[in-house]
Amino acid sequence: MTTEQANLAPTCVNHPKVETRLTCSSCGDPICPRCMVATPVGQKCPRCARQSGRAKGNPESMLLARAFGAGVAVAAAAGLLMLLVSFASLLLAAAHGFLVGATVRWAARRRTHTRLGLVAAAAVVLGLGGVILLLGGNPLGVRLLLAYAISGGIAFARASGAW
């Protein structure tokens, strides 16, 4: 090996004519400053920076608490509206679940995870059940159990990223 070959820097994987000493903090590929994406954990190549919210690991406790609080608030407000309009509609229960799941995702900074799905389903039960208790109803009625199942299932699917 000559000294000239030893001094050559690797070239960027996306721009083969650009020498660089930067590497992606995830995959280790050499990247140039033009294609580098700055993240909280270092520089990444565009491919690694595009990973889904599911690939970011378990959400921290504060994020789960924030998502749960937002989910319960929306579940209670939407549940009250659902009860006042017409509770017999399964379509309203589905819309309720979608709204709660979307709110939990929003509160969790657009992340998806199984734990966030569980938080959304729990928010549905607590929010809707709490409103029914405050109105003096039976939160364990047959119709309500069906609404919990539909709304909670859709909220889980939406917040966990399955849908």
Rosetta silent file (secondary structure, phi, psi, omega in degrees, C-alpha in Angstrom):
SEQUENCE: MTTEQANLAPTCVNHPKVETRLTCSSCGDPICPRCMVATPVGQKCPRCARQSGRAKGNPESMLLARAFGAGVAVAAAAGLLMLLVSFASLLLAAAHGFLVGATVRWAARRRTHTRLGLVAAAAVVLGLGGVILLLGGNPLGVRLLLAYAISGGIAFARASGAW
SCORE:     score description
SCORE:     0.000 S_00000001
   1 L     0.000  131.058  179.324    0.000    0.000    0.000 S_00000001
   2 L   -87.646  164.800  179.351    1.396    3.366   -0.945 S_00000001
   3 H   -67.129  -28.351  177.978    1.102    6.498    1.163 S_00000001
   4 H   -66.028  -41.095  179.734   -1.196    7.995   -1.478 S_00000001
   5 H   -70.411  -32.976 -178.732   -3.681    5.110   -1.057 S_00000001
   6 H   -70.718  -26.525 -177.695   -3.521    5.348    2.753 S_00000001
   7 L   -87.585   -6.873 -179.564   -4.490    9.049    2.690 S_00000001
   8 L   -72.666  130.724  176.643   -7.624    8.548    0.565 S_00000001
   9 L   -85.510  154.231  176.502  -10.848    9.116    2.466 S_00000001
  10 L   -65.422  160.078  179.695  -13.858    6.892    1.796 S_00000001
  11 E  -103.547  154.650 -179.193  -16.467    8.225   -0.602 S_00000001
  12 L   -62.509  140.898 -179.523  -20.106    8.926    0.123 S_00000001
  13 L   -68.750  -24.866  179.962  -22.470    6.027   -0.640 S_00000001
  14 L   -96.912  -23.088  179.767  -24.836    8.424   -2.452 S_00000001
  15 L  -129.341   88.372 -172.533  -22.201   10.626   -4.106 S_00000001
  16 L   -62.250  -15.784 -179.278  -19.267    8.408   -5.198 S_00000001
  17 L   -93.886   -2.320 -177.005  -17.065   11.362   -6.219 S_00000001
  18 L  -104.498  118.944  176.595  -17.257   13.074   -2.795 S_00000001
  19 E   -79.802  144.372 -178.302  -14.700   12.039   -0.181 S_00000001
  20 L  -153.132  155.936  173.942  -15.914   12.107    3.406 S_00000001
  21 L  -115.335    1.464  176.203  -14.991   11.059    6.906 S_00000001
  22 E   -79.468  143.881  174.768  -18.594   11.218    8.198 S_00000001
  23 E  -132.943  153.333  177.016  -20.419    7.966    8.823 S_00000001
  24 L   -67.901  134.161 -178.440  -24.046    7.149    9.623 S_00000001
  25 L   -73.937  -12.575  178.360  -24.493    6.543   13.356 S_00000001
  26 L   -96.505  -55.561 -173.753  -26.879    3.636   12.654 S_00000001
  27 L  -101.582  -16.652  177.941  -25.471    1.648    9.734 S_00000001
  28 L    85.852    2.416  178.316  -21.914    3.044    9.511 S_00000001
  29 L   -66.731  142.850  175.719  -22.071    3.938    5.807 S_00000001
  30 E   -70.303  133.218 -179.563  -19.896    6.892    4.750 S_00000001
  31 E  -133.294  151.821  178.297  -22.044    9.977    4.045 S_00000001
  32 L   -97.255  167.476 -179.752  -21.261   13.494    2.878 S_00000001
  33 L   -61.906  -25.261  179.282  -22.627   16.688    4.453 S_00000001
  34 L   -68.711  -36.497 -177.533  -25.158   17.065    1.600 S_00000001
  35 L  -102.430    1.112  178.993  -26.963   13.822    2.366 S_00000001
  36 L   -70.439  137.347  174.497  -26.402   13.827    6.136 S_00000001
  37 E  -114.861  119.520  179.864  -29.537   14.113    8.305 S_00000001
  38 E   -77.923  127.699  178.156  -28.928   15.537   11.778 S_00000001
  39 E  -127.270  168.104  178.598  -30.847   13.620   14.484 S_00000001
  40 L   -62.028  -19.226 -178.577  -30.771   13.765   18.291 S_00000001
  41 L  -108.111   17.334  177.631  -28.529   10.681   18.291 S_00000001
  42 E   120.305 -174.840  179.902  -26.044   11.826   15.653 S_00000001
  43 E   -82.096  138.170  178.621  -25.739   12.079   11.890 S_00000001
  44 E  -131.112  156.756  173.788  -27.630    9.509    9.846 S_00000001
  45 L   -75.231  160.096 -178.010  -27.950    8.618    6.214 S_00000001
  46 H   -58.166  -33.746 -179.081  -31.327    9.428    4.612 S_00000001
  47 H   -66.061  -45.411 -179.728  -32.346    5.735    4.642 S_00000001
  48 H   -72.368  -30.884 -179.613  -31.804    5.307    8.396 S_00000001
  49 H   -72.178  -19.937 -178.874  -33.374    8.699    9.197 S_00000001
  50 L   -86.910    4.038 -176.873  -36.611    7.628    7.440 S_00000001
  51 L   -58.441  150.554 -176.448  -37.315    4.714    9.776 S_00000001
  52 L   -68.997  167.410  176.790  -40.851    4.491   11.060 S_00000001
  53 H   -62.414  -28.097 -179.880  -42.015    5.582   14.487 S_00000001
  54 H   -67.147  -27.336 -176.464  -42.256    1.907   15.487 S_00000001
  55 H   -82.885    0.553 -174.934  -38.474    1.511   15.060 S_00000001
  56 H   -87.891    5.099  177.629  -37.664    4.195   17.623 S_00000001
  57 L    91.088 -176.454 -178.592  -37.935    1.901   20.656 S_00000001
  58 L   -69.917  136.386  177.250  -40.225    1.926   23.652 S_00000001
  59 L   -69.839  144.309 -179.291  -41.857    5.256   24.435 S_00000001
  60 L   -73.195  163.921 -173.915  -40.759    6.811   27.708 S_00000001
  61 H   -60.695  -40.185 -179.018  -43.126    7.093   30.683 S_00000001
  62 H   -64.182  -38.216  178.198  -43.725   10.833   30.306 S_00000001
  63 H   -67.140  -40.198  176.783  -44.778   10.375   26.688 S_00000001
  64 H   -63.579  -41.613  179.617  -47.156    7.559   27.688 S_00000001
  65 H   -64.813  -42.148  178.552  -48.662    9.729   30.439 S_00000001
  66 H   -62.785  -45.134  179.549  -49.133   12.640   28.053 S_00000001
  67 H   -64.748  -39.576  179.595  -50.780   10.399   25.466 S_00000001
  68 H   -65.344  -44.150  178.730  -53.024    8.812   28.107 S_00000001
  69 H   -60.586  -45.560  178.983  -54.162   12.194   29.432 S_00000001
  70 H   -65.175  -39.851  179.758  -54.985   13.479   25.960 S_00000001
  71 H   -64.710  -42.467  179.102  -56.744   10.222   25.109 S_00000001
  72 H   -65.279  -42.285  179.616  -58.925   10.278   28.228 S_00000001
  73 H   -61.344  -45.891 -179.961  -59.883   13.909   27.654 S_00000001
  74 H   -70.207  -38.213  178.855  -60.907   13.269   24.055 S_00000001
  75 H   -63.252  -39.852  179.239  -62.619    9.978   24.942 S_00000001
  76 H   -68.360  -46.687 -178.995  -64.718   11.705   27.615 S_00000001
  77 H   -64.746  -46.856  179.646  -65.659   14.674   25.413 S_00000001
  78 H   -69.296  -32.940  177.130  -66.424   12.554   22.366 S_00000001
  79 H   -65.246  -40.578  177.203  -68.210    9.987   24.556 S_00000001
  80 H   -62.771  -45.415  177.586  -70.506   12.670   25.941 S_00000001
  81 H   -62.054  -40.649 -179.877  -71.277   13.858   22.434 S_00000001
  82 H   -63.847  -40.554  179.618  -71.826   10.264   21.326 S_00000001
  83 H   -69.595  -35.364 -179.096  -74.275    9.643   24.192 S_00000001
  84 H   -73.378  -35.877 -178.084  -76.191   12.853   23.520 S_00000001
  85 H   -75.401  -64.963  178.842  -76.575   12.245   19.789 S_00000001
  86 L  -175.836  116.853 -177.119  -77.436    8.556   19.682 S_00000001
  87 L   -82.754  -16.132 -174.911  -75.625    5.774   21.395 S_00000001
  88 L   -69.507  -15.162 -175.098  -77.202    2.988   19.351 S_00000001
  89 L   -82.207  120.936  176.286  -74.998    3.703   16.343 S_00000001
  90 H   -71.338  -24.607  177.651  -72.004    1.426   15.967 S_00000001
  91 H   -65.133  -37.896  176.891  -70.622    3.883   13.455 S_00000001
  92 H   -66.482  -36.319  177.139  -70.304    6.506   16.197 S_00000001
  93 H   -64.641  -39.312  178.164  -68.402    4.010   18.370 S_00000001
  94 H   -65.970  -42.288  178.717  -66.003    3.378   15.485 S_00000001
  95 H   -65.867  -36.803  177.493  -65.515    7.114   14.931 S_00000001
  96 H   -60.569  -47.553  179.092  -64.969    7.556   18.681 S_00000001
  97 H   -62.717  -41.013  179.329  -62.203    4.938   18.657 S_00000001
  98 H   -63.557  -42.661 -179.601  -60.548    6.455   15.605 S_00000001
  99 H   -64.766  -43.148  179.624  -60.567    9.911   17.199 S_00000001
 100 H   -66.209  -44.446  178.890  -59.092    8.662   20.483 S_00000001
 101 H   -61.824  -41.258  178.600  -56.401    6.621   18.685 S_00000001
 102 H   -66.629  -36.720  178.656  -55.451    9.575   16.490 S_00000001
 103 H   -66.815  -41.893  178.549  -55.265   11.845   19.543 S_00000001
 104 H   -62.920  -42.194  176.938  -52.981    9.427   21.386 S_00000001
 105 H   -61.484  -43.187  179.627  -50.704    9.262   18.331 S_00000001
 106 H   -62.780  -45.465 -178.727  -50.647   13.050   18.107 S_00000001
 107 H   -66.270  -25.268  178.700  -49.869   13.424   21.828 S_00000001
 108 L   -93.183   23.704  178.705  -47.048   10.882   21.448 S_00000001
 109 L    59.233   44.224  175.587  -45.441   13.003   18.705 S_00000001
 110 L    65.229   20.341  178.560  -46.833   10.874   15.864 S_00000001
 111 L   -86.331  158.737  174.444  -45.199    7.707   17.179 S_00000001
 112 L  -128.456  141.796  179.130  -46.764    4.274   17.055 S_00000001
 113 L  -167.834  155.425  178.575  -46.159    1.437   19.482 S_00000001
 114 H   -60.455  -38.400  178.497  -48.074   -1.415   21.092 S_00000001
 115 H   -63.736  -36.590  176.474  -47.914    0.377   24.437 S_00000001
 116 H   -67.827  -33.343  174.896  -49.515    3.435   22.888 S_00000001
 117 H   -63.816  -41.977  177.311  -52.269    1.171   21.546 S_00000001
 118 H   -65.500  -38.705  176.939  -52.898   -0.133   25.059 S_00000001
 119 H   -61.784  -42.699 -179.562  -52.933    3.441   26.367 S_00000001
 120 H   -65.041  -43.164  179.168  -55.539    4.379   23.731 S_00000001
 121 H   -64.626  -40.803  177.796  -57.775    1.400   24.574 S_00000001
 122 H   -66.082  -36.833  178.071  -57.547    2.190   28.294 S_00000001
 123 H   -64.283  -37.721  177.091  -58.363    5.844   27.576 S_00000001
 124 H   -60.904  -50.533 -176.858  -61.509    4.755   25.711 S_00000001
 125 H   -64.783  -45.529 -178.181  -62.730    2.637   28.614 S_00000001
 126 H   -68.825  -44.902 -178.795  -61.856    5.198   31.282 S_00000001
 127 H   -66.606  -49.994 -178.995  -63.134    8.230   29.366 S_00000001
 128 H   -69.501  -43.460  178.380  -66.387    6.705   28.126 S_00000001
 129 H   -63.841  -38.375  177.847  -67.030    4.784   31.355 S_00000001
 130 H   -63.727  -41.665  178.116  -66.357    7.900   33.421 S_00000001
 131 H   -64.359  -41.724 -179.873  -68.857    9.949   31.430 S_00000001
 132 H   -65.181  -40.739  176.652  -71.494    7.230   31.814 S_00000001
 133 H   -63.606  -41.823  179.269  -70.862    7.066   35.572 S_00000001
 134 H   -64.557  -31.273  178.708  -71.140   10.856   35.866 S_00000001
 135 L   -84.729   -0.902  176.995  -74.443   10.770   34.025 S_00000001
 136 L    84.932   16.662 -179.679  -75.727    8.094   36.417 S_00000001
 137 L   -93.414  176.816  178.318  -75.766    5.220   33.925 S_00000001
 138 L   -94.443  110.020 -177.568  -74.520    1.659   34.165 S_00000001
 139 L   -72.328   -4.338 -179.976  -71.021    1.505   32.584 S_00000001
 140 L  -112.112   23.022  175.820  -71.280   -2.284   32.273 S_00000001
 141 L   -66.628  155.920 -175.957  -74.446   -2.454   30.156 S_00000001
 142 H   -60.807  -44.790  179.121  -74.476   -4.842   27.199 S_00000001
 143 H   -61.822  -38.892 -179.487  -74.680   -2.045   24.634 S_00000001
 144 H   -69.858  -36.292  177.302  -71.824   -0.232   26.313 S_00000001
 145 H   -61.899  -38.609  176.697  -69.619   -3.318   26.385 S_00000001
 146 H   -66.003  -39.901  178.429  -70.046   -3.585   22.621 S_00000001
 147 H   -66.154  -40.747  175.972  -69.164    0.096   22.243 S_00000001
 148 H   -58.464  -44.954 -177.398  -66.068   -0.378   24.437 S_00000001
 149 H   -63.977  -46.503 -178.641  -64.967   -3.301   22.267 S_00000001
 150 H   -67.239  -52.138 -176.741  -65.472   -1.483   18.954 S_00000001
 151 H   -65.974  -44.162  179.568  -64.083    1.865   20.069 S_00000001
 152 H   -65.349  -38.883  178.446  -61.204    0.384   22.078 S_00000001
 153 H   -64.400  -43.189  179.347  -60.227   -1.987   19.261 S_00000001
 154 H   -69.582  -39.358  177.910  -60.099    0.779   16.692 S_00000001
 155 H   -63.297  -40.912  177.748  -58.243    3.096   19.086 S_00000001
 156 H   -60.950  -48.827 -178.554  -55.693    0.325   19.752 S_00000001
 157 H   -60.228  -41.173 -177.921  -55.205   -0.319   16.025 S_00000001
 158 H   -69.589  -44.302 -175.895  -54.778    3.369   15.259 S_00000001
 159 H   -78.340  -25.918 -179.126  -52.339    4.180   18.075 S_00000001
 160 H   -85.488   -9.349  178.747  -50.263    1.000   17.707 S_00000001
 161 L    92.364    0.870  178.023  -49.688    1.572   14.001 S_00000001
 162 L   -69.525  -21.616  179.856  -51.626   -1.469   12.814 S_00000001
 163 L  -141.381    0.000    0.000  -53.939    0.954   10.987 S_00000001
